[in-house]
């Protein structure tokens, strides 16, 4: 019976559709989520009453009998098993799935990470551990002795999940340094801002420790670790840890607690170490419980580029003078690009966004979404991503702008290049899942998180403002190439 079922499954797999018994499907071993899903009971109630609203996307390793979810789905699989055990109802025991051929372990793990990133419901430490697993898997697949964090970030971005190497370094710090010391706090949802503050606090603590020759760096690290462990709890509080570190230093150095606080404040604010401390004559100093999140500058970070701001309306005096005059549309174009790039990054589309600093709407899409995303995302997420792509295309005027202005920014062998050269938009629709526009509300606007929704509205508003400003000033949104080159040279 098992052999017959496997044969049927193999035939169905060729068509991309599977009907399989629940026993043939197992949870993905490298599932990024380690804790329970806060939406578990809601998902269970929905499946109990309506069944699966979307089929699971599954794959199978060569030589193995069982299938695993390819794009998320581990929570839904757990719910189905629980419901089948509770009810014995066969509608929970037989699953409708979409099959995708196996590629490699790193691709499957990235697909799960992308799905969780889109849904935005993965705590920081789970994401950090998954990225750590991904690094080890990539090193094994490529047989490279060690993949640097910069290279890891480039690989992830190329494969549709944009995470900077600076963010990955924070993840490494959380997984390797903090998790053994503060498991309760991290598993309760301690996020990136708090982790950055802890990192800054540890570096400042080490600086003061070495300034006062209190012992080796190892002894300092052990003291910091002991205090982190002492105050670990689900209701973790940064101020408790900071106060404990201040008391430790004040007692060891035999100076006032106030002096230590002022010196720690100087280090955390980026002002550096100060030898001279004037004791207060009035009430004692109380530090701000929120440490400055910018106190830990990244040595590898790119230098910030100054951006000129538009002059205030009504003839008001600008807050800061600028030595270089601004083109009236440049600031708006930069804003449009920044908003578009942020939205694209959340959906694995960041490599497709090309900045146009002095042309058009400030950005362009270089191609349609990578096939990897189109083949691995489950139908709901694929619809969400596709709708967003079309919104970005509209805000970039991809199919409205003069082709001669758009083509130079596209990949030469891209589907978009073919479509524009043939002046046939159907070419794009043949390669990109395009929904009935009437579904955009339920497929994109509603599922978007609040911050992405705000960015999408701001992007559309910026699009209107660019055209309004161009009409009011008599400038062209799309300049010819010669004019654009002159403007970029500041002539």
Tab-separated table of C-alpha atoms in Angstrom:
chain	number	residue	atom	x	y	z
A	1	UNK	CA	0.000	0.000	0.000
A	2	UNK	CA	2.854	2.352	0.851
A	3	UNK	CA	4.579	1.653	-2.455
A	4	UNK	CA	1.389	2.452	-4.385
A	5	UNK	CA	0.941	5.683	-2.527
A	6	UNK	CA	4.552	6.734	-3.152
A	7	UNK	CA	4.118	6.007	-6.867
A	8	UNK	CA	0.960	8.076	-7.017
A	9	UNK	CA	2.684	10.841	-5.143
A	10	UNK	CA	5.581	10.784	-7.589
A	11	UNK	CA	3.207	11.047	-10.567
A	12	UNK	CA	1.318	13.860	-8.926
A	13	UNK	CA	4.581	15.564	-8.071
A	14	UNK	CA	5.383	15.795	-11.780
A	15	UNK	CA	2.304	17.978	-12.216
A	16	UNK	CA	3.020	20.040	-9.099
A	17	UNK	CA	-0.088	18.817	-7.226
A	18	UNK	CA	-0.140	16.263	-4.410
A	19	UNK	CA	-2.824	14.634	-2.294
A	20	UNK	CA	-0.960	12.885	0.498
A	21	UNK	CA	-1.705	11.316	3.869
A	22	UNK	CA	-0.620	13.377	6.846
A	23	UNK	CA	1.905	10.679	7.779
A	24	UNK	CA	3.917	11.396	4.595
A	25	UNK	CA	4.645	14.974	5.697
A	26	UNK	CA	7.077	15.938	8.461
A	27	UNK	CA	8.053	19.302	9.928
A	28	UNK	CA	11.140	20.956	8.462
A	29	UNK	CA	14.125	20.138	10.672
A	30	UNK	CA	15.691	23.603	10.394
A	31	UNK	CA	12.464	25.497	11.039
A	32	UNK	CA	13.541	29.013	12.127
A	33	UNK	CA	10.774	29.206	14.736
A	34	UNK	CA	11.907	27.608	17.986
A	35	UNK	CA	9.136	28.825	20.259
A	36	UNK	CA	5.379	28.612	19.931
A	37	UNK	CA	3.485	30.696	17.396
A	38	UNK	CA	1.399	33.363	19.144
A	39	UNK	CA	-1.214	32.878	16.417
A	40	UNK	CA	-1.446	29.113	17.013
A	41	UNK	CA	-4.937	29.011	18.541
A	42	UNK	CA	-6.351	31.380	15.912
A	43	UNK	CA	-4.860	29.269	13.111
A	44	UNK	CA	-6.217	26.106	14.728
A	45	UNK	CA	-9.714	27.546	15.018
A	46	UNK	CA	-9.618	28.667	11.376
A	47	UNK	CA	-8.476	25.272	10.069
A	48	UNK	CA	-10.996	23.467	12.259
A	49	UNK	CA	-13.887	25.437	10.782
A	50	UNK	CA	-12.735	26.033	7.185
A	51	UNK	CA	-9.844	23.668	6.518
A	52	UNK	CA	-6.617	24.918	4.924
A	53	UNK	CA	-7.246	28.190	3.111
A	54	UNK	CA	-4.040	27.674	1.091
A	55	UNK	CA	-2.334	24.400	0.109
A	56	UNK	CA	1.029	23.680	1.705
A	57	UNK	CA	4.040	24.057	-0.565
A	58	UNK	CA	6.238	20.999	-0.043
A	59	UNK	CA	9.465	19.431	-1.297
A	60	UNK	CA	11.396	16.206	-0.724
A	61	UNK	CA	15.104	15.498	-0.328
A	62	UNK	CA	16.544	13.004	-2.783
A	63	UNK	CA	16.404	9.478	-1.386
A	64	UNK	CA	13.897	10.256	1.391
A	65	UNK	CA	10.295	9.031	1.607
A	66	UNK	CA	8.760	11.923	3.503
A	67	UNK	CA	8.023	15.473	2.349
A	68	UNK	CA	8.724	18.701	4.266
A	69	UNK	CA	7.166	22.164	3.985
A	70	UNK	CA	9.157	24.367	1.636
A	71	UNK	CA	7.778	27.808	2.491
A	72	UNK	CA	6.703	27.994	6.109
A	73	UNK	CA	3.726	25.811	6.945
A	74	UNK	CA	5.200	24.131	10.016
A	75	UNK	CA	2.570	25.663	12.302
A	76	UNK	CA	-0.252	24.598	9.975
A	77	UNK	CA	1.208	21.079	9.819
A	78	UNK	CA	1.325	20.894	13.616
A	79	UNK	CA	-2.280	22.092	13.809
A	80	UNK	CA	-3.425	19.467	11.283
A	81	UNK	CA	-1.746	16.673	13.227
A	82	UNK	CA	-3.322	17.865	16.453
A	83	UNK	CA	-6.783	18.143	14.900
A	84	UNK	CA	-6.502	14.726	13.254
A	85	UNK	CA	-5.468	13.178	16.557
A	86	UNK	CA	-8.362	14.879	18.347
A	87	UNK	CA	-11.102	14.218	15.809
A	88	UNK	CA	-9.988	11.434	13.467
A	89	UNK	CA	-11.627	13.492	10.713
A	90	UNK	CA	-10.135	12.509	7.366
A	91	UNK	CA	-10.292	16.090	6.066
A	92	UNK	CA	-7.391	16.757	8.454
A	93	UNK	CA	-5.660	13.470	7.627
A	94	UNK	CA	-5.269	13.996	3.883
A	95	UNK	CA	-3.502	17.162	2.709
A	96	UNK	CA	-3.677	19.038	-0.582
A	97	UNK	CA	-0.150	20.263	-1.421
A	98	UNK	CA	1.833	21.991	-4.142
A	99	UNK	CA	5.091	20.197	-4.920
A	100	UNK	CA	8.360	21.927	-5.779
A	101	UNK	CA	11.493	19.953	-6.692
A	102	UNK	CA	14.296	19.858	-4.136
A	103	UNK	CA	17.178	22.257	-4.800
A	104	UNK	CA	19.553	22.448	-1.827
A	105	UNK	CA	19.334	22.806	1.948
A	106	UNK	CA	20.327	26.474	2.018
A	107	UNK	CA	17.587	27.374	-0.472
A	108	UNK	CA	14.932	25.654	1.630
A	109	UNK	CA	16.085	27.321	4.849
A	110	UNK	CA	16.132	30.702	3.088
A	111	UNK	CA	12.601	30.079	1.814
A	112	UNK	CA	11.428	29.520	5.409
A	113	UNK	CA	13.282	32.625	6.575
A	114	UNK	CA	11.748	34.720	3.789
A	115	UNK	CA	8.255	33.505	4.669
A	116	UNK	CA	8.725	34.408	8.324
A	117	UNK	CA	10.238	37.759	7.395
A	118	UNK	CA	7.225	38.616	5.245
A	119	UNK	CA	4.805	37.666	7.986
A	120	UNK	CA	6.917	39.561	10.525
A	121	UNK	CA	6.241	37.168	13.395
A	122	UNK	CA	9.692	35.745	14.172
A	123	UNK	CA	11.503	36.920	17.298
A	124	UNK	CA	15.027	38.251	16.895
A	125	UNK	CA	16.876	35.354	18.527
A	126	UNK	CA	15.074	32.777	16.367
A	127	UNK	CA	16.051	34.724	13.269
A	128	UNK	CA	19.624	34.992	14.550
A	129	UNK	CA	19.871	31.230	15.114
A	130	UNK	CA	18.435	30.535	11.662
A	131	UNK	CA	20.998	32.834	10.019
A	132	UNK	CA	23.706	31.061	12.003
A	133	UNK	CA	22.416	27.697	10.713
A	134	UNK	CA	22.317	29.096	7.187
A	135	UNK	CA	25.957	30.179	7.392
A	136	UNK	CA	27.027	26.681	8.478
A	137	UNK	CA	24.965	25.043	5.719
A	138	UNK	CA	26.367	27.371	3.039
A	139	UNK	CA	29.914	26.656	4.206
A	140	UNK	CA	29.220	22.933	3.936
A	141	UNK	CA	27.596	23.213	0.500
A	142	UNK	CA	30.305	25.443	-0.939
A	143	UNK	CA	33.138	23.712	0.933
A	144	UNK	CA	34.455	27.109	1.940
A	145	UNK	CA	36.283	27.037	5.225
A	146	UNK	CA	34.566	30.177	6.442
A	147	UNK	CA	32.074	32.602	4.880
A	148	UNK	CA	32.499	36.168	6.104
A	149	UNK	CA	29.501	38.128	7.333
A	150	UNK	CA	29.780	40.488	4.361
A	151	UNK	CA	29.725	37.582	1.924
A	152	UNK	CA	26.831	35.972	3.803
A	153	UNK	CA	24.857	39.213	3.525
A	154	UNK	CA	25.551	39.371	-0.241
A	155	UNK	CA	24.468	35.742	-0.737
A	156	UNK	CA	21.234	36.304	1.203
A	157	UNK	CA	20.453	39.517	-0.681
A	158	UNK	CA	21.115	37.812	-4.017
A	159	UNK	CA	18.718	35.027	-3.014
A	160	UNK	CA	15.908	37.344	-2.044
A	161	UNK	CA	16.385	38.139	1.676
A	162	UNK	CA	18.163	41.417	2.376
A	163	UNK	CA	19.945	41.570	5.732
A	164	UNK	CA	23.003	43.815	6.127
A	165	UNK	CA	26.269	42.431	7.455
A	166	UNK	CA	25.952	44.876	10.365
A	167	UNK	CA	22.619	43.327	11.306
A	168	UNK	CA	24.112	39.848	10.964
A	169	UNK	CA	26.914	40.846	13.353
A	170	UNK	CA	24.246	41.817	15.913
A	171	UNK	CA	22.636	38.420	15.376
A	172	UNK	CA	25.952	36.668	15.991
A	173	UNK	CA	26.409	38.681	19.200
A	174	UNK	CA	22.908	37.737	20.355
A	175	UNK	CA	23.289	34.025	19.541
A	176	UNK	CA	26.864	33.461	20.688
A	177	UNK	CA	27.326	35.955	23.527
A	178	UNK	CA	23.908	36.727	24.993
A	179	UNK	CA	21.840	33.564	24.536
A	180	UNK	CA	23.838	31.500	27.076
A	181	UNK	CA	23.519	34.382	29.559
A	182	UNK	CA	19.984	35.677	28.986
A	183	UNK	CA	17.842	32.895	27.485
A	184	UNK	CA	14.651	34.006	29.237
A	185	UNK	CA	14.907	37.603	28.044
A	186	UNK	CA	15.783	36.662	24.467
A	187	UNK	CA	13.097	33.999	24.148
A	188	UNK	CA	10.573	36.460	25.564
A	189	UNK	CA	11.197	38.647	22.511
A	190	UNK	CA	14.180	40.900	23.253
A	191	UNK	CA	14.713	42.772	20.006
A	192	UNK	CA	17.477	44.400	18.002
A	193	UNK	CA	17.355	47.848	19.701
A	194	UNK	CA	17.841	46.327	23.167
A	195	UNK	CA	20.618	44.044	21.925
A	196	UNK	CA	22.446	47.011	20.389
A	197	UNK	CA	22.199	48.846	23.719
A	198	UNK	CA	23.551	45.828	25.613
A	199	UNK	CA	26.443	45.607	23.146
A	200	UNK	CA	27.228	49.302	23.602
A	201	UNK	CA	27.006	48.926	27.382
A	202	UNK	CA	29.423	45.977	27.408
A	203	UNK	CA	31.962	47.902	25.307
A	204	UNK	CA	31.714	50.952	27.589
A	205	UNK	CA	32.054	48.719	30.666
A	206	UNK	CA	35.214	47.161	29.201
A	207	UNK	CA	36.690	50.610	28.473
A	208	UNK	CA	36.239	51.739	32.078
A	209	UNK	CA	37.493	48.393	33.372
A	210	UNK	CA	40.722	48.738	31.365
A	211	UNK	CA	41.152	52.453	32.181
A	212	UNK	CA	41.238	51.616	35.872
A	213	UNK	CA	43.340	48.439	35.441
A	214	UNK	CA	40.816	46.230	37.204
A	215	UNK	CA	42.044	43.020	35.609
A	216	UNK	CA	42.222	41.156	32.338
A	217	UNK	CA	39.676	41.399	29.541
A	218	UNK	CA	38.603	37.844	30.361
A	219	UNK	CA	37.850	38.835	33.965
A	220	UNK	CA	35.823	41.789	32.695
A	221	UNK	CA	33.842	39.533	30.359
A	222	UNK	CA	33.169	37.096	33.205
A	223	UNK	CA	31.915	39.904	35.467
A	224	UNK	CA	29.624	41.231	32.737
A	225	UNK	CA	28.331	37.707	32.043
A	226	UNK	CA	27.594	37.048	35.729
A	227	UNK	CA	25.507	40.223	36.001
A	228	UNK	CA	23.614	39.445	32.783
A	229	UNK	CA	22.730	36.027	34.199
A	230	UNK	CA	21.684	37.513	37.530
A	231	UNK	CA	19.111	39.819	35.957
A	232	UNK	CA	17.836	37.515	33.213
A	233	UNK	CA	14.041	37.263	33.170
A	234	UNK	CA	11.122	37.532	30.732
A	235	UNK	CA	10.589	41.077	32.085
A	236	UNK	CA	14.206	42.027	31.475
A	237	UNK	CA	15.160	45.622	32.254
A	238	UNK	CA	18.243	47.353	30.847
A	239	UNK	CA	18.420	49.846	33.704
A	240	UNK	CA	18.836	47.070	36.283
A	241	UNK	CA	21.850	45.731	34.413
A	242	UNK	CA	23.368	49.174	33.960
A	243	UNK	CA	22.961	50.042	37.638
A	244	UNK	CA	24.590	46.761	38.660
A	245	UNK	CA	27.563	47.462	36.358
A	246	UNK	CA	27.917	50.998	37.745
A	247	UNK	CA	27.934	49.702	41.325
A	248	UNK	CA	30.528	47.057	40.418
A	249	UNK	CA	32.851	49.687	38.942
A	250	UNK	CA	32.321	52.278	41.686
A	251	UNK	CA	33.162	49.739	44.385
A	252	UNK	CA	36.206	48.361	42.545
A	253	UNK	CA	37.648	51.800	41.693
A	254	UNK	CA	36.611	53.333	45.018
A	255	UNK	CA	35.052	56.444	43.473
A	256	UNK	CA	31.568	57.863	43.718
A	257	UNK	CA	28.736	56.235	41.832
A	258	UNK	CA	28.045	59.621	40.263
A	259	UNK	CA	31.530	59.752	38.696
A	260	UNK	CA	31.085	56.317	37.150
A	261	UNK	CA	27.684	57.285	35.759
A	262	UNK	CA	29.029	60.422	34.114
A	263	UNK	CA	31.950	58.560	32.553
A	264	UNK	CA	29.645	55.805	31.320
A	265	UNK	CA	27.314	58.436	29.852
A	266	UNK	CA	30.237	60.011	27.985
A	267	UNK	CA	31.221	56.675	26.465
A	268	UNK	CA	27.678	55.701	25.500
A	269	UNK	CA	27.004	59.075	23.890
A	270	UNK	CA	30.179	58.876	21.801
A	271	UNK	CA	31.949	61.748	23.579
A	272	UNK	CA	34.745	59.429	24.744
A	273	UNK	CA	36.374	58.936	28.127
A	274	UNK	CA	36.595	61.961	30.420
A	275	UNK	CA	39.191	62.095	33.212
A	276	UNK	CA	37.809	65.172	34.951
A	277	UNK	CA	34.502	64.740	36.765
A	278	UNK	CA	33.002	67.534	38.860
A	279	UNK	CA	30.905	66.229	41.751
A	280	UNK	CA	27.391	67.709	41.971
A	281	UNK	CA	26.484	70.197	44.665
A	282	UNK	CA	22.776	69.430	44.569
A	283	UNK	CA	20.642	66.359	43.997
A	284	UNK	CA	22.318	63.228	42.577
A	285	UNK	CA	22.288	62.556	38.862
A	286	UNK	CA	19.729	60.097	37.525
A	287	UNK	CA	20.600	58.582	34.143
A	288	UNK	CA	18.087	58.288	31.373
A	289	UNK	CA	16.817	54.686	31.431
A	290	UNK	CA	16.941	54.571	27.618
A	291	UNK	CA	20.509	54.295	26.421
A	292	UNK	CA	21.406	55.976	23.185
A	293	UNK	CA	20.961	53.393	20.430
A	294	UNK	CA	23.595	55.201	18.342
A	295	UNK	CA	26.301	54.718	20.954
A	296	UNK	CA	27.747	51.707	19.209
A	297	UNK	CA	28.895	52.913	15.793
A	298	UNK	CA	29.659	50.217	13.278
A	299	UNK	CA	33.256	50.474	12.000
A	300	UNK	CA	32.220	48.933	8.675
A	301	UNK	CA	29.201	51.170	8.124
A	302	UNK	CA	29.124	53.326	5.021
A	303	UNK	CA	29.524	57.064	5.709
A	304	UNK	CA	26.282	58.988	5.613
A	305	UNK	CA	25.758	61.264	2.637
A	306	UNK	CA	24.448	64.722	3.344
A	307	UNK	CA	21.153	65.374	1.607
A	308	UNK	CA	19.984	68.913	0.993
A	309	UNK	CA	16.503	69.695	2.238
A	310	UNK	CA	13.903	71.729	0.331
A	311	UNK	CA	13.363	75.312	1.422
A	312	UNK	CA	10.392	75.803	3.758
A	313	UNK	CA	7.164	77.073	2.276
A	314	UNK	CA	6.134	80.675	2.835
A	315	UNK	CA	9.636	82.115	2.632
A	316	UNK	CA	10.691	80.902	6.063
A	317	UNK	CA	14.401	80.916	6.826
A	318	UNK	CA	15.949	77.442	6.477
A	319	UNK	CA	17.237	75.872	9.664
A	320	UNK	CA	20.557	75.057	7.952
A	321	UNK	CA	22.192	76.770	5.007
A	322	UNK	CA	23.470	74.674	2.122
A	323	UNK	CA	26.472	75.478	-0.030
A	324	UNK	CA	25.099	73.595	-3.050
A	325	UNK	CA	21.715	74.577	-4.544
A	326	UNK	CA	19.200	71.712	-4.690
A	327	UNK	CA	17.362	70.680	-7.805
A	328	UNK	CA	13.671	71.067	-6.888
A	329	UNK	CA	12.872	67.401	-7.612
A	330	UNK	CA	15.997	65.758	-6.162
A	331	UNK	CA	14.843	65.543	-2.564
A	332	UNK	CA	11.484	64.123	-3.634
A	333	UNK	CA	13.175	61.569	-5.870
A	334	UNK	CA	15.449	60.501	-3.033
A	335	UNK	CA	12.426	60.117	-0.781
A	336	UNK	CA	10.640	57.979	-3.374
A	337	UNK	CA	13.701	55.768	-3.804
A	338	UNK	CA	14.147	55.356	-0.041
A	339	UNK	CA	10.514	54.339	0.454
A	340	UNK	CA	10.567	51.960	-2.524
A	341	UNK	CA	13.834	50.340	-1.408
A	342	UNK	CA	12.477	49.794	2.112
A	343	UNK	CA	9.306	48.140	0.856
A	344	UNK	CA	11.231	46.011	-1.652
A	345	UNK	CA	13.683	44.825	0.999
A	346	UNK	CA	10.925	43.325	3.116
A	347	UNK	CA	9.721	41.261	0.151
A	348	UNK	CA	13.013	39.986	-1.254
A	349	UNK	CA	12.892	42.494	-4.111
A	350	UNK	CA	15.733	44.800	-3.009
A	351	UNK	CA	18.136	43.756	-5.810
A	352	UNK	CA	15.554	44.936	-8.372
A	353	UNK	CA	15.445	48.571	-7.186
A	354	UNK	CA	17.752	50.904	-9.121
A	355	UNK	CA	18.155	54.505	-7.986
A	356	UNK	CA	17.659	57.296	-10.507
A	357	UNK	CA	19.034	60.301	-8.577
A	358	UNK	CA	18.217	62.909	-11.226
A	359	UNK	CA	15.658	61.256	-13.436
A	360	UNK	CA	12.052	60.142	-13.464
A	361	UNK	CA	10.495	59.208	-10.121
A	362	UNK	CA	13.820	58.509	-8.421
A	363	UNK	CA	13.948	54.749	-8.942
A	364	UNK	CA	13.348	51.986	-11.464
A	365	UNK	CA	12.675	48.247	-11.372
A	366	UNK	CA	15.394	46.305	-13.178
A	367	UNK	CA	13.386	43.113	-13.692
A	368	UNK	CA	10.438	41.036	-12.520
A	369	UNK	CA	10.766	39.075	-9.236
A	370	UNK	CA	13.338	36.249	-9.323
A	371	UNK	CA	11.970	32.860	-10.348
A	372	UNK	CA	13.224	31.489	-7.038
A	373	UNK	CA	10.705	33.655	-5.200
A	374	UNK	CA	7.914	32.875	-7.645
A	375	UNK	CA	8.534	29.136	-7.356
A	376	UNK	CA	8.904	28.881	-3.582
A	377	UNK	CA	6.489	31.350	-1.980
A	378	UNK	CA	3.111	29.948	-1.035
A	379	UNK	CA	0.162	31.351	-3.039
A	380	UNK	CA	-0.872	33.952	-0.445
A	381	UNK	CA	2.624	35.404	-0.091
A	382	UNK	CA	3.236	35.215	-3.837
A	383	UNK	CA	0.084	37.241	-4.421
A	384	UNK	CA	1.191	39.781	-1.808
A	385	UNK	CA	4.639	40.142	-3.360
A	386	UNK	CA	3.266	40.346	-6.911
A	387	UNK	CA	0.801	43.086	-5.958
A	388	UNK	CA	3.584	45.056	-4.293
A	389	UNK	CA	5.772	44.705	-7.396
A	390	UNK	CA	2.997	46.164	-9.539
A	391	UNK	CA	2.532	49.045	-7.082
A	392	UNK	CA	6.260	49.787	-7.269
A	393	UNK	CA	6.115	49.535	-11.072
A	394	UNK	CA	3.278	52.075	-11.104
A	395	UNK	CA	5.153	54.495	-8.852
A	396	UNK	CA	8.244	54.159	-11.090
A	397	UNK	CA	6.118	54.621	-14.257
A	398	UNK	CA	7.698	51.467	-15.612
A	399	UNK	CA	5.336	51.036	-18.557
A	400	UNK	CA	4.384	54.711	-18.942
A	401	UNK	CA	7.747	56.443	-19.196
A	402	UNK	CA	9.497	56.781	-22.577
A	403	UNK	CA	11.137	53.403	-23.291
A	404	UNK	CA	14.420	55.055	-24.283
A	405	UNK	CA	14.613	56.505	-20.757
A	406	UNK	CA	13.811	53.211	-19.029
A	407	UNK	CA	15.760	50.653	-21.071
A	408	UNK	CA	19.275	51.774	-19.979
A	409	UNK	CA	18.405	50.870	-16.376
A	410	UNK	CA	17.134	47.352	-17.093
A	411	UNK	CA	19.055	44.097	-17.192
A	412	UNK	CA	19.801	43.460	-20.900
A	413	UNK	CA	18.365	39.926	-20.898
A	414	UNK	CA	15.424	40.670	-18.607
A	415	UNK	CA	11.752	40.016	-19.273
A	416	UNK	CA	11.144	43.758	-18.868
A	417	UNK	CA	13.640	44.607	-21.593
A	418	UNK	CA	11.883	42.234	-23.975
A	419	UNK	CA	8.462	43.645	-23.069
A	420	UNK	CA	9.500	47.280	-23.564
A	421	UNK	CA	11.376	46.653	-26.790
A	422	UNK	CA	8.367	44.807	-28.203
A	423	UNK	CA	6.014	47.347	-26.573
A	424	UNK	CA	3.973	44.421	-25.294
A	425	UNK	CA	2.977	44.474	-21.617
A	426	UNK	CA	1.510	40.972	-21.979
A	427	UNK	CA	5.070	39.623	-21.950
A	428	UNK	CA	5.369	40.711	-18.313
A	429	UNK	CA	2.001	39.241	-17.378
A	430	UNK	CA	2.979	35.909	-18.905
A	431	UNK	CA	5.952	35.665	-16.519
A	432	UNK	CA	4.565	37.356	-13.403
A	433	UNK	CA	1.503	36.169	-11.519
A	434	UNK	CA	-0.910	39.065	-11.965
A	435	UNK	CA	-4.093	39.075	-9.941
A	436	UNK	CA	-7.408	40.698	-10.684
A	437	UNK	CA	-6.841	44.289	-9.431
A	438	UNK	CA	-10.068	43.916	-7.489
A	439	UNK	CA	-8.198	41.558	-5.140
A	440	UNK	CA	-5.398	43.973	-4.295
A	441	UNK	CA	-7.190	45.161	-1.183
A	442	UNK	CA	-7.441	41.692	0.358
A	443	UNK	CA	-4.158	40.408	-1.082
A	444	UNK	CA	-1.876	43.371	-0.270
A	445	UNK	CA	-3.378	46.366	1.496
A	446	UNK	CA	-4.909	44.352	4.324
A	447	UNK	CA	-1.972	41.928	4.956
A	448	UNK	CA	0.649	44.727	4.965
A	449	UNK	CA	2.014	45.548	8.404
A	450	UNK	CA	1.312	49.078	9.663
A	451	UNK	CA	4.794	50.440	8.861
A	452	UNK	CA	4.811	49.037	5.303
A	453	UNK	CA	1.291	50.326	4.710
A	454	UNK	CA	2.407	53.777	5.824
A	455	UNK	CA	5.431	53.612	3.509
A	456	UNK	CA	3.293	52.541	0.553
A	457	UNK	CA	0.894	55.454	1.101
A	458	UNK	CA	3.867	57.826	1.477
A	459	UNK	CA	5.364	56.513	-1.767
A	460	UNK	CA	2.139	57.109	-3.699
A	461	UNK	CA	1.848	60.570	-2.159
A	462	UNK	CA	5.452	61.348	-3.159
A	463	UNK	CA	4.677	60.241	-6.720
A	464	UNK	CA	1.868	62.821	-6.881
A	465	UNK	CA	4.055	65.526	-5.333
A	466	UNK	CA	6.837	64.956	-7.883
A	467	UNK	CA	4.410	65.496	-10.765
A	468	UNK	CA	2.730	68.482	-9.068
A	469	UNK	CA	6.131	70.103	-8.461
A	470	UNK	CA	7.242	69.431	-12.034
A	471	UNK	CA	4.102	71.028	-13.461
A	472	UNK	CA	4.340	74.029	-11.146
A	473	UNK	CA	8.013	74.706	-11.973
A	474	UNK	CA	7.848	73.809	-15.657
A	475	UNK	CA	10.377	71.002	-15.295
A	476	UNK	CA	10.241	67.598	-16.957
A	477	UNK	CA	9.915	64.500	-14.797
A	478	UNK	CA	11.631	62.464	-17.519
A	479	UNK	CA	14.496	64.447	-19.024
A	480	UNK	CA	16.353	63.393	-22.124
A	481	UNK	CA	19.706	61.723	-21.512
A	482	UNK	CA	21.806	64.795	-22.343
A	483	UNK	CA	19.854	67.004	-19.959
A	484	UNK	CA	20.034	64.339	-17.238
A	485	UNK	CA	23.849	64.064	-17.639
A	486	UNK	CA	24.216	67.843	-17.392
A	487	UNK	CA	22.124	67.937	-14.227
A	488	UNK	CA	24.105	65.125	-12.600
A	489	UNK	CA	27.359	67.010	-13.305
A	490	UNK	CA	25.908	70.099	-11.656
A	491	UNK	CA	26.263	72.230	-14.816
